[in-house]
């Protein structure tokens, strides 16, 4: 199957005063198109650092990161921003919706940055909001929705630009059990549709929803299990 991500020898060091603190210590990882991957591990294991690098939110200290066969590990901030907008859909634990915009306008944002016309933006936003069960909430603002509904909006925003990968950082962390199960069901359905989903979680029961589990400890992969 086609590789969508290939990283080799990725390290990430942070400088704390005069001390160098390694967060990632030589990561090798391949992710194929259509994979559903869970990245898990204890606090401080490096999973958030790895997600930031995979999401082009940060650059590695050393190593190569190929996204769709293009080396993105040495791109400047402007190029990384362009890659994020066109190729990566983000779903965060805290939703990251703009409170002054209604649901449709929140979902339209990535399309606006990509230069879509207002008519096309509206059409695509309505389509994906309908797909996540929110066709009747287009004009509601985030404060008028439940946590589960807000996360559905965040998922709609993540997929509206047809990204190469969907990156979800603890997507059920702020939700009750029932809402969390609903959100995981949406990710499972997206995976069935052929989307590539990468989910960071500390919860083993959430990680089991993926078909591949990558466990990090002290900045290294200790196992990679295929369900």
Backbone as JSON, one array per atom type, in Angstrom:
{
  "sequence": "XXXXXXXXXXXXXXXXXXXXXXXXXXXXXXXXXXXXXXXXXXXXXXXXXXXXXXXXXXXXXXXXXXXXXXXXXXXXXXXXXXXXXXXXXXXXXXXXXXXXXXXXXXXXXXXXXXXXXXXXXXXXXXXXXXXXXXXXXXXXXXXXXXXXXXXXXXXXXXXXXXXXXXXXXXXXXXXXXXXXXXXXXXXXXXXXXXXXXXXXXXXXXXXXXXXXXXXXXXXXXXXXXXX",
  "N": [[0.84, -1.2, 0.0], [0.36, 2.3, -0.59], [2.73, 4.55, 0.76], [2.08, 7.23, 2.87], [3.23, 8.74, 4.78], [6.58, 8.88, 5.76], [9.05, 8.64, 8.06], [12.36, 9.06, 9.14], [14.89, 8.52, 11.44], [14.17, 10.63, 13.18], [14.72, 13.19, 15.44], [14.14, 15.27, 18.31], [15.1, 17.98, 20.11], [14.96, 20.02, 23.02], [15.89, 23.13, 24.37], [16.6, 23.88, 27.61], [17.42, 26.35, 29.37], [20.74, 25.93, 29.96], [20.69, 23.32, 29.46], [20.16, 20.52, 27.36], [17.29, 18.92, 26.4], [16.17, 15.9, 25.34], [13.38, 15.09, 23.39], [12.41, 13.42, 21.39], [13.99, 10.5, 20.18], [15.3, 9.48, 17.74], [13.27, 8.44, 15.72], [11.72, 6.12, 13.64], [9.25, 5.63, 11.26], [6.56, 4.48, 9.34], [3.59, 5.33, 7.68], [0.73, 4.31, 6.05], [-1.44, 5.04, 3.26], [-4.8, 5.35, 4.14], [-4.54, 4.17, 6.62], [-5.4, 3.75, 10.1], [-4.14, 5.08, 12.77], [-3.05, 4.93, 16.1], [-1.31, 6.86, 18.38], [0.28, 6.39, 21.3], [1.11, 6.49, 24.85], [2.79, 7.19, 27.99], [2.56, 10.27, 29.95], [4.85, 12.74, 28.91], [6.18, 11.11, 27.17], [6.7, 11.8, 24.57], [4.75, 11.81, 22.65], [3.05, 13.98, 21.96], [4.94, 15.76, 20.93], [5.77, 14.31, 18.69], [3.37, 14.3, 17.26], [3.15, 17.04, 16.69], [5.28, 17.37, 14.93], [4.54, 15.6, 12.85], [2.27, 16.97, 12.07], [3.32, 19.22, 10.94], [3.6, 21.38, 12.58], [5.84, 21.85, 13.92], [9.4, 21.51, 13.55], [11.78, 18.87, 13.09], [14.8, 18.24, 15.02], [16.79, 16.69, 13.92], [16.88, 14.38, 11.13], [14.6, 12.98, 8.63], [11.46, 13.78, 7.19], [9.07, 12.59, 5.18], [6.27, 13.54, 3.45], [3.76, 12.47, 1.49], [5.79, 11.75, -0.29], [7.41, 13.98, -0.35], [9.97, 15.89, 1.05], [9.47, 17.39, 4.03], [10.74, 18.2, 6.25], [12.62, 20.2, 6.37], [11.43, 22.53, 5.62], [10.51, 26.03, 5.53], [8.73, 28.27, 7.81], [6.59, 29.48, 6.45], [6.12, 27.76, 4.26], [5.49, 25.45, 5.68], [3.09, 26.24, 6.86], [1.48, 26.42, 4.61], [1.47, 23.75, 3.78], [0.18, 22.59, 5.99], [-2.41, 23.7, 5.75], [-3.34, 22.69, 3.31], [-2.92, 19.91, 3.32], [-3.33, 18.7, 5.79], [-5.66, 17.87, 8.25], [-6.84, 19.04, 11.31], [-7.88, 17.96, 14.53], [-8.61, 18.96, 17.68], [-8.37, 18.5, 21.26], [-9.54, 20.6, 22.62], [-11.27, 21.67, 20.81], [-11.02, 24.24, 19.45], [-12.59, 26.15, 18.05], [-13.78, 29.17, 16.53], [-15.31, 31.51, 18.54], [-17.01, 33.63, 17.77], [-17.98, 33.05, 15.3], [-20.44, 31.3, 13.36], [-21.35, 27.77, 12.98], [-21.15, 26.92, 10.29], [-19.49, 28.92, 9.18], [-17.16, 28.53, 10.69], [-16.35, 26.04, 9.71], [-15.86, 26.7, 7.1], [-13.46, 28.07, 7.13], [-10.79, 26.83, 6.49], [-11.14, 26.54, 3.75], [-11.45, 29.13, 2.87], [-8.87, 30.14, 3.27], [-7.66, 28.66, 1.32], [-8.53, 29.75, -0.98], [-11.06, 29.29, -2.11], [-14.23, 30.05, -3.64], [-16.9, 32.06, -2.17], [-19.42, 30.8, -2.59], [-18.73, 28.13, -3.21], [-17.39, 27.47, -0.85], [-19.49, 27.57, 1.04], [-21.15, 25.54, 0.08], [-19.55, 23.19, 0.36], [-19.04, 23.23, 3.12], [-21.62, 22.91, 4.21], [-22.14, 20.37, 3.26], [-20.23, 18.66, 4.59], [-20.88, 19.15, 7.25], [-23.4, 18.09, 7.33], [-22.72, 15.42, 6.96], [-21.59, 14.77, 9.41], [-23.75, 14.86, 11.01], [-24.93, 17.35, 11.61], [-26.59, 19.02, 10.14], [-28.7, 20.64, 10.79], [-27.67, 22.63, 12.36], [-26.3, 24.75, 11.33], [-26.2, 27.57, 11.61], [-25.74, 28.01, 14.25], [-23.76, 29.11, 17.02], [-20.61, 28.23, 18.66], [-21.05, 28.32, 21.49], [-23.64, 27.58, 21.74], [-23.84, 24.9, 21.44], [-23.36, 21.44, 22.41], [-20.52, 19.74, 23.95], [-19.88, 17.43, 22.48], [-21.13, 18.0, 20.04], [-19.66, 20.24, 19.26], [-17.2, 19.05, 18.84], [-17.83, 17.49, 16.64], [-18.2, 19.49, 14.75], [-15.56, 20.39, 14.61], [-14.38, 18.14, 13.46], [-15.68, 18.15, 10.99], [-14.61, 20.53, 9.96], [-11.97, 19.69, 9.76], [-12.01, 17.81, 7.69], [-13.01, 19.1, 5.48], [-11.41, 20.18, 3.51], [-10.45, 18.06, 2.14], [-8.04, 16.62, 3.17], [-4.7, 15.1, 3.17], [-4.05, 13.69, 5.5], [-5.68, 13.13, 8.65], [-5.28, 14.53, 11.72], [-5.7, 13.87, 15.05], [-5.8, 15.07, 18.27], [-6.05, 13.79, 21.32], [-8.98, 13.5, 21.0], [-11.31, 12.84, 22.38], [-10.97, 13.73, 24.9], [-12.2, 15.85, 26.35], [-14.8, 15.1, 26.61], [-17.91, 13.49, 27.64], [-18.56, 9.98, 28.31], [-20.45, 8.82, 26.5], [-20.62, 10.75, 24.43], [-17.97, 10.71, 23.64], [-17.75, 8.11, 22.59], [-19.41, 8.38, 20.38], [-17.92, 10.18, 18.84], [-15.62, 8.67, 18.33], [-16.79, 6.73, 16.75], [-17.32, 8.2, 14.46], [-14.71, 8.7, 13.55], [-13.99, 6.06, 13.0], [-15.72, 5.52, 10.88], [-14.79, 7.39, 9.0], [-12.29, 6.29, 8.54], [-13.08, 3.88, 7.33], [-14.03, 4.93, 4.98], [-11.73, 5.5, 3.68], [-10.03, 7.49, 4.58], [-6.96, 8.69, 6.0], [-6.12, 8.4, 9.27], [-4.69, 9.73, 12.16], [-4.28, 9.42, 15.5], [-3.69, 10.82, 18.64], [-3.51, 9.6, 21.87], [-3.89, 8.93, 25.39], [-5.39, 6.97, 26.37], [-5.94, 3.59, 26.57], [-8.26, 2.18, 25.74], [-9.37, 3.83, 23.84], [-7.3, 3.88, 21.98], [-7.45, 1.3, 20.99], [-9.35, 1.4, 19.02], [-8.08, 1.93, 16.7], [-6.3, 0.61, 13.8], [-3.65, 0.28, 13.95], [-1.26, 0.55, 16.45], [0.97, 2.71, 17.94], [3.35, 2.84, 20.35], [4.93, 5.04, 22.51], [7.76, 5.56, 24.59], [9.73, 7.5, 26.62], [10.62, 8.95, 24.37], [11.13, 7.12, 22.34], [10.01, 4.56, 20.05], [8.44, 1.82, 21.37], [6.93, -0.29, 20.65], [4.97, -1.44, 17.87], [1.85, -2.2, 17.12], [-0.32, -4.12, 15.17], [-3.73, -4.28, 14.87]],
  "CA": [[0.0, 0.0, 0.0], [1.11, 3.54, -0.75], [3.14, 5.28, 1.96], [1.72, 8.65, 2.87], [4.22, 9.33, 5.69], [7.77, 8.08, 6.06], [10.01, 9.42, 8.83], [13.58, 8.31, 9.42], [15.88, 9.13, 12.31], [13.67, 11.91, 13.68], [15.0, 13.58, 16.82], [13.72, 16.61, 18.69], [15.7, 18.43, 21.36], [14.55, 21.32, 23.53], [16.91, 23.74, 25.22], [16.09, 24.39, 28.88], [18.59, 27.03, 29.91], [21.96, 25.37, 29.37], [20.5, 21.88, 29.37], [19.46, 20.01, 26.2], [16.37, 17.86, 26.8], [15.68, 15.18, 24.16], [11.97, 14.66, 23.44], [12.35, 12.27, 20.49], [15.36, 9.97, 20.12], [15.53, 8.63, 16.57], [12.02, 7.77, 15.38], [11.46, 5.62, 12.29], [7.84, 5.29, 11.22], [5.85, 4.57, 8.07], [2.14, 5.29, 7.75], [0.23, 4.11, 4.7], [-2.72, 5.64, 2.93], [-5.94, 4.59, 4.66], [-4.28, 3.65, 7.97], [-5.95, 4.39, 11.3], [-3.02, 4.9, 13.68], [-3.1, 5.54, 17.42], [-0.02, 7.09, 19.02], [-0.02, 6.38, 22.72], [2.26, 6.46, 25.74], [2.6, 7.98, 29.21], [2.9, 11.7, 29.91], [6.27, 12.95, 28.75], [6.76, 10.08, 26.3], [7.04, 12.38, 23.28], [3.69, 11.63, 21.65], [2.61, 15.29, 21.47], [6.02, 16.27, 20.08], [5.7, 13.6, 17.42], [2.2, 14.8, 16.54], [3.46, 18.38, 16.19], [6.14, 17.22, 13.76], [3.71, 15.02, 11.8], [1.33, 17.99, 11.64], [4.07, 20.37, 10.43], [3.53, 22.48, 13.54], [7.2, 21.99, 14.43], [10.39, 20.83, 12.72], [12.69, 18.04, 13.89], [16.19, 18.65, 15.16], [17.49, 15.9, 12.9], [16.07, 13.35, 10.49], [13.8, 13.33, 7.46], [10.03, 13.52, 7.21], [8.48, 12.64, 3.85], [4.81, 13.56, 3.39], [3.46, 12.29, 0.07], [7.07, 11.65, -0.99], [8.12, 15.26, -0.34], [10.65, 16.14, 2.32], [8.95, 18.61, 4.66], [11.45, 18.4, 7.52], [13.47, 21.39, 6.33], [10.67, 23.65, 5.05], [10.38, 27.19, 6.4], [7.43, 28.4, 8.46], [5.58, 29.81, 5.45], [5.81, 26.54, 3.53], [4.81, 24.53, 6.6], [1.71, 26.71, 6.99], [0.79, 26.04, 3.37], [1.28, 22.3, 3.83], [-0.86, 22.31, 6.99], [-3.73, 24.08, 5.27], [-3.77, 21.9, 2.16], [-2.75, 18.46, 3.42], [-3.53, 18.15, 7.14], [-6.84, 18.29, 8.98], [-6.58, 18.92, 12.74], [-8.97, 17.89, 15.51], [-7.97, 19.14, 18.97], [-9.14, 18.21, 22.46], [-10.26, 21.81, 23.04], [-12.12, 22.05, 19.67], [-10.4, 25.36, 18.72], [-13.54, 26.85, 17.19], [-13.85, 30.61, 16.77], [-16.6, 31.69, 19.21], [-17.85, 34.65, 17.16], [-18.47, 32.54, 14.02], [-21.35, 30.16, 13.44], [-20.72, 26.5, 12.63], [-20.81, 26.91, 8.87], [-18.34, 29.79, 8.95], [-16.0, 27.86, 11.25], [-15.93, 24.97, 8.8], [-15.42, 27.31, 5.85], [-12.17, 28.76, 7.26], [-9.69, 26.29, 5.68], [-11.43, 26.77, 2.34], [-11.18, 30.54, 2.61], [-7.42, 30.28, 3.15], [-7.25, 27.99, 0.1], [-8.96, 30.54, -2.12], [-12.35, 28.88, -2.66], [-15.23, 31.11, -3.71], [-17.9, 31.97, -1.09], [-20.46, 29.81, -2.92], [-18.14, 26.8, -3.07], [-17.14, 27.25, 0.58], [-20.76, 27.29, 1.7], [-21.63, 24.23, -0.37], [-18.74, 22.13, 0.96], [-19.24, 23.25, 4.57], [-22.93, 22.31, 4.48], [-22.03, 18.94, 2.97], [-19.53, 17.91, 5.63], [-21.65, 19.26, 8.49], [-24.47, 17.09, 7.21], [-22.11, 14.1, 7.12], [-21.35, 14.51, 10.84], [-25.03, 14.92, 11.72], [-25.22, 18.7, 12.11], [-27.2, 19.8, 9.07], [-29.65, 21.59, 11.38], [-26.96, 23.5, 13.3], [-25.38, 25.56, 10.53], [-26.11, 28.96, 12.03], [-25.48, 28.08, 15.68], [-22.39, 29.4, 17.44], [-20.09, 27.19, 19.55], [-21.62, 28.38, 22.83], [-24.99, 27.02, 21.68], [-23.72, 23.48, 21.17], [-22.73, 20.59, 23.42], [-19.13, 19.4, 23.64], [-19.86, 16.45, 21.4], [-21.47, 18.68, 18.79], [-18.53, 21.08, 18.87], [-16.15, 18.2, 18.27], [-18.29, 17.13, 15.3], [-17.88, 20.64, 13.89], [-14.11, 20.36, 14.42], [-14.1, 17.07, 12.5], [-16.12, 18.65, 9.69], [-13.59, 21.49, 9.52], [-10.74, 18.96, 9.44], [-12.12, 17.03, 6.46], [-13.65, 19.86, 4.39], [-10.41, 20.48, 2.48], [-9.96, 16.76, 1.64], [-6.6, 16.55, 3.48], [-4.03, 13.8, 3.05], [-4.14, 13.02, 6.8], [-6.43, 13.75, 9.73], [-4.56, 14.41, 12.99], [-6.6, 14.12, 16.18], [-5.05, 15.11, 19.54], [-6.97, 13.49, 22.44], [-10.26, 14.06, 20.54], [-12.41, 12.55, 23.32], [-10.5, 14.1, 26.24], [-13.1, 16.78, 27.04], [-16.17, 14.65, 26.39], [-18.42, 12.39, 28.44], [-18.34, 8.68, 27.69], [-21.35, 8.62, 25.36], [-20.19, 11.64, 23.34], [-16.69, 10.2, 23.18], [-18.0, 6.94, 21.73], [-19.95, 8.89, 19.11], [-16.82, 10.77, 18.08], [-14.79, 7.56, 17.85], [-17.53, 6.09, 15.65], [-17.12, 9.03, 13.27], [-13.37, 8.42, 13.04], [-14.03, 4.72, 12.42], [-16.38, 5.64, 9.59], [-13.87, 8.08, 8.11], [-11.29, 5.29, 8.17], [-13.72, 2.97, 6.36], [-14.16, 5.67, 3.72], [-10.41, 5.61, 3.07], [-9.22, 8.57, 5.15], [-5.83, 8.34, 6.86], [-6.39, 9.02, 10.57], [-3.65, 9.57, 13.17], [-4.89, 9.89, 16.74], [-2.87, 10.77, 19.84], [-4.34, 9.35, 23.05], [-3.29, 8.22, 26.51], [-6.41, 6.01, 26.8], [-5.81, 2.33, 25.82], [-9.52, 1.77, 25.13], [-9.51, 4.66, 22.64], [-6.28, 3.43, 21.03], [-7.86, 0.03, 20.4], [-10.21, 1.63, 17.86], [-7.21, 2.05, 15.53], [-5.8, -0.67, 13.29], [-2.23, 0.24, 14.24], [-0.96, 1.27, 17.68], [2.37, 3.04, 18.13], [3.56, 3.23, 21.74], [6.18, 5.75, 22.79], [8.26, 5.69, 25.97], [10.99, 8.25, 26.67], [11.03, 9.43, 23.06], [11.38, 6.06, 21.36], [8.9, 3.62, 19.84], [8.74, 0.54, 22.04], [6.26, -1.34, 19.88], [3.96, -1.02, 16.9], [0.96, -3.35, 17.04], [-1.39, -4.13, 14.19], [-4.91, -5.0, 15.37]],
  "C": [[0.88, 1.25, 0.0], [1.45, 4.19, 0.6], [2.73, 6.74, 1.84], [2.68, 9.43, 3.77], [5.38, 8.36, 5.85], [8.76, 8.97, 6.81], [11.17, 8.51, 9.25], [14.5, 9.12, 10.32], [15.48, 10.46, 12.9], [14.05, 12.08, 15.16], [14.43, 14.98, 17.05], [14.28, 16.92, 20.05], [15.16, 19.8, 21.73], [15.63, 21.83, 24.46], [16.24, 24.36, 26.43], [17.24, 25.05, 29.61], [19.83, 26.51, 29.21], [21.85, 23.87, 29.16], [19.71, 21.53, 28.1], [18.6, 18.82, 26.63], [15.85, 17.17, 25.54], [14.23, 14.73, 24.35], [11.74, 13.45, 22.54], [13.78, 11.83, 20.2], [15.54, 9.01, 18.94], [14.32, 7.8, 16.21], [12.01, 7.38, 13.91], [10.01, 5.15, 12.25], [7.29, 5.47, 9.81], [4.35, 4.47, 8.33], [1.62, 5.25, 6.32], [-1.14, 4.75, 4.51], [-3.85, 4.74, 3.41], [-5.71, 3.97, 6.02], [-5.09, 4.42, 9.02], [-4.95, 4.09, 12.41], [-3.29, 5.61, 15.0], [-1.67, 5.66, 17.94], [-0.29, 7.26, 20.51], [1.26, 6.31, 23.54], [2.0, 7.33, 26.95], [2.93, 9.44, 29.0], [4.4, 11.86, 29.82], [6.96, 11.96, 27.83], [7.21, 10.62, 24.96], [5.94, 12.31, 22.24], [3.17, 12.96, 21.11], [3.67, 15.93, 20.58], [5.99, 15.62, 18.72], [4.51, 14.09, 16.6], [2.47, 16.17, 15.94], [4.35, 18.31, 14.95], [5.34, 16.63, 12.6], [2.75, 16.05, 11.22], [1.99, 19.24, 11.1], [3.86, 21.61, 11.29], [4.91, 22.78, 14.13], [8.12, 21.22, 13.5], [11.31, 20.0, 13.6], [14.07, 18.66, 14.01], [17.05, 17.96, 14.12], [16.51, 14.91, 12.3], [15.24, 13.89, 9.34], [12.35, 12.91, 7.64], [9.5, 13.7, 5.79], [6.97, 12.55, 3.98], [4.44, 13.54, 1.91], [4.72, 12.4, -0.79], [7.82, 12.98, -1.11], [8.71, 15.51, 1.03], [10.18, 17.47, 2.9], [9.73, 18.98, 5.92], [12.31, 19.65, 7.55], [12.75, 22.61, 5.76], [10.59, 24.8, 6.05], [8.95, 27.32, 6.91], [6.31, 28.69, 7.47], [5.15, 28.57, 4.67], [5.08, 25.53, 4.4], [3.36, 24.94, 6.79], [0.89, 26.32, 5.77], [0.49, 24.55, 3.35], [0.17, 21.94, 4.82], [-2.26, 22.59, 6.43], [-4.24, 23.13, 4.18], [-3.78, 20.4, 2.4], [-3.1, 17.86, 4.77], [-4.79, 18.74, 7.77], [-6.64, 18.02, 10.46], [-7.89, 18.83, 13.53], [-8.32, 17.92, 16.88], [-8.93, 18.82, 20.12], [-10.03, 19.39, 22.84], [-11.09, 22.43, 21.9], [-11.53, 23.16, 18.82], [-11.33, 25.99, 17.69], [-13.53, 28.34, 17.52], [-15.23, 30.96, 17.32], [-17.54, 32.68, 18.53], [-18.42, 34.22, 15.8], [-19.45, 31.4, 14.23], [-20.66, 28.9, 12.9], [-20.29, 26.46, 11.17], [-19.57, 27.74, 8.6], [-17.06, 29.2, 9.54], [-15.45, 26.81, 10.3], [-15.39, 25.54, 7.49], [-13.99, 27.86, 5.92], [-11.03, 28.15, 6.44], [-9.89, 26.53, 4.19], [-11.17, 28.22, 1.95], [-9.68, 30.76, 2.4], [-6.89, 29.62, 1.87], [-7.76, 28.68, -1.16], [-10.26, 30.1, -2.78], [-13.32, 30.07, -2.68], [-16.23, 30.97, -2.57], [-18.97, 30.91, -1.36], [-19.95, 28.39, -2.74], [-17.87, 26.48, -1.6], [-18.42, 26.85, 1.3], [-21.27, 25.89, 1.35], [-20.87, 23.09, 0.31], [-18.94, 22.07, 2.46], [-20.57, 22.6, 4.94], [-22.88, 20.8, 4.28], [-21.38, 18.18, 4.12], [-20.23, 18.02, 6.98], [-22.82, 18.29, 8.48], [-23.93, 15.69, 7.45], [-21.83, 13.75, 8.58], [-22.61, 14.74, 11.68], [-25.42, 16.29, 12.24], [-25.83, 19.6, 11.03], [-28.15, 20.87, 9.61], [-29.0, 22.54, 12.38], [-26.05, 24.5, 12.59], [-25.15, 26.95, 11.09], [-25.89, 29.11, 13.53], [-24.01, 28.4, 15.94], [-21.92, 28.34, 18.44], [-20.74, 27.16, 20.93], [-23.03, 27.77, 22.89], [-25.0, 25.51, 21.45], [-23.09, 22.73, 22.35], [-21.28, 20.32, 23.02], [-19.02, 18.43, 22.48], [-20.17, 17.08, 20.05], [-20.33, 19.57, 18.32], [-17.4, 20.24, 18.28], [-16.55, 17.7, 16.88], [-17.99, 18.25, 14.31], [-16.38, 20.65, 13.59], [-13.71, 19.28, 13.42], [-14.51, 17.51, 11.1], [-15.11, 19.63, 9.12], [-12.32, 20.77, 9.07], [-10.82, 18.26, 8.09], [-12.59, 17.84, 5.26], [-12.69, 20.13, 3.24], [-9.82, 19.22, 1.85], [-8.47, 16.58, 1.89], [-6.04, 15.15, 3.26], [-4.14, 13.0, 4.34], [-5.02, 13.84, 7.74], [-5.68, 13.47, 11.02], [-5.48, 14.79, 14.13], [-5.81, 13.99, 17.49], [-6.03, 14.96, 20.7], [-8.4, 13.97, 22.11], [-11.45, 13.8, 21.46], [-12.1, 13.04, 24.73], [-11.43, 14.99, 27.02], [-14.56, 16.36, 26.96], [-16.59, 13.58, 27.39], [-18.33, 11.1, 27.65], [-19.18, 8.48, 26.44], [-20.93, 9.47, 24.17], [-18.86, 11.17, 22.76], [-16.84, 9.0, 22.26], [-18.55, 7.37, 20.38], [-18.84, 9.45, 18.23], [-15.91, 9.68, 17.53], [-15.47, 6.83, 16.7], [-17.37, 6.88, 14.36], [-15.73, 8.77, 12.68], [-13.3, 7.03, 12.4], [-14.66, 4.75, 11.03], [-15.48, 6.34, 8.57], [-12.77, 7.13, 7.63], [-11.85, 4.32, 7.13], [-13.86, 3.61, 4.98], [-12.83, 5.89, 3.02], [-9.55, 6.74, 3.58], [-8.07, 7.99, 5.98], [-5.96, 9.12, 8.16], [-5.24, 8.7, 11.53], [-4.17, 10.21, 14.45], [-3.93, 9.73, 17.91], [-3.8, 10.59, 21.04], [-3.54, 8.66, 24.14], [-4.18, 7.07, 26.96], [-6.32, 4.72, 25.97], [-7.11, 1.91, 25.13], [-9.81, 2.58, 23.87], [-8.53, 4.18, 21.58], [-6.69, 2.15, 20.32], [-8.79, 0.19, 19.2], [-9.39, 1.73, 16.57], [-6.79, 0.67, 15.04], [-4.29, -0.8, 13.48], [-1.96, 1.09, 15.47], [0.55, 1.45, 17.8], [2.53, 3.53, 19.56], [4.94, 3.85, 21.9], [6.49, 5.72, 24.28], [9.6, 6.4, 25.89], [11.52, 8.58, 25.27], [11.4, 8.4, 22.04], [10.15, 5.18, 21.23], [9.28, 2.29, 20.46], [7.99, -0.61, 21.4], [5.33, -0.7, 18.88], [3.08, -2.2, 16.62], [-0.1, -3.14, 15.98], [-2.56, -4.92, 14.77], [-5.48, -5.92, 14.3]]
}
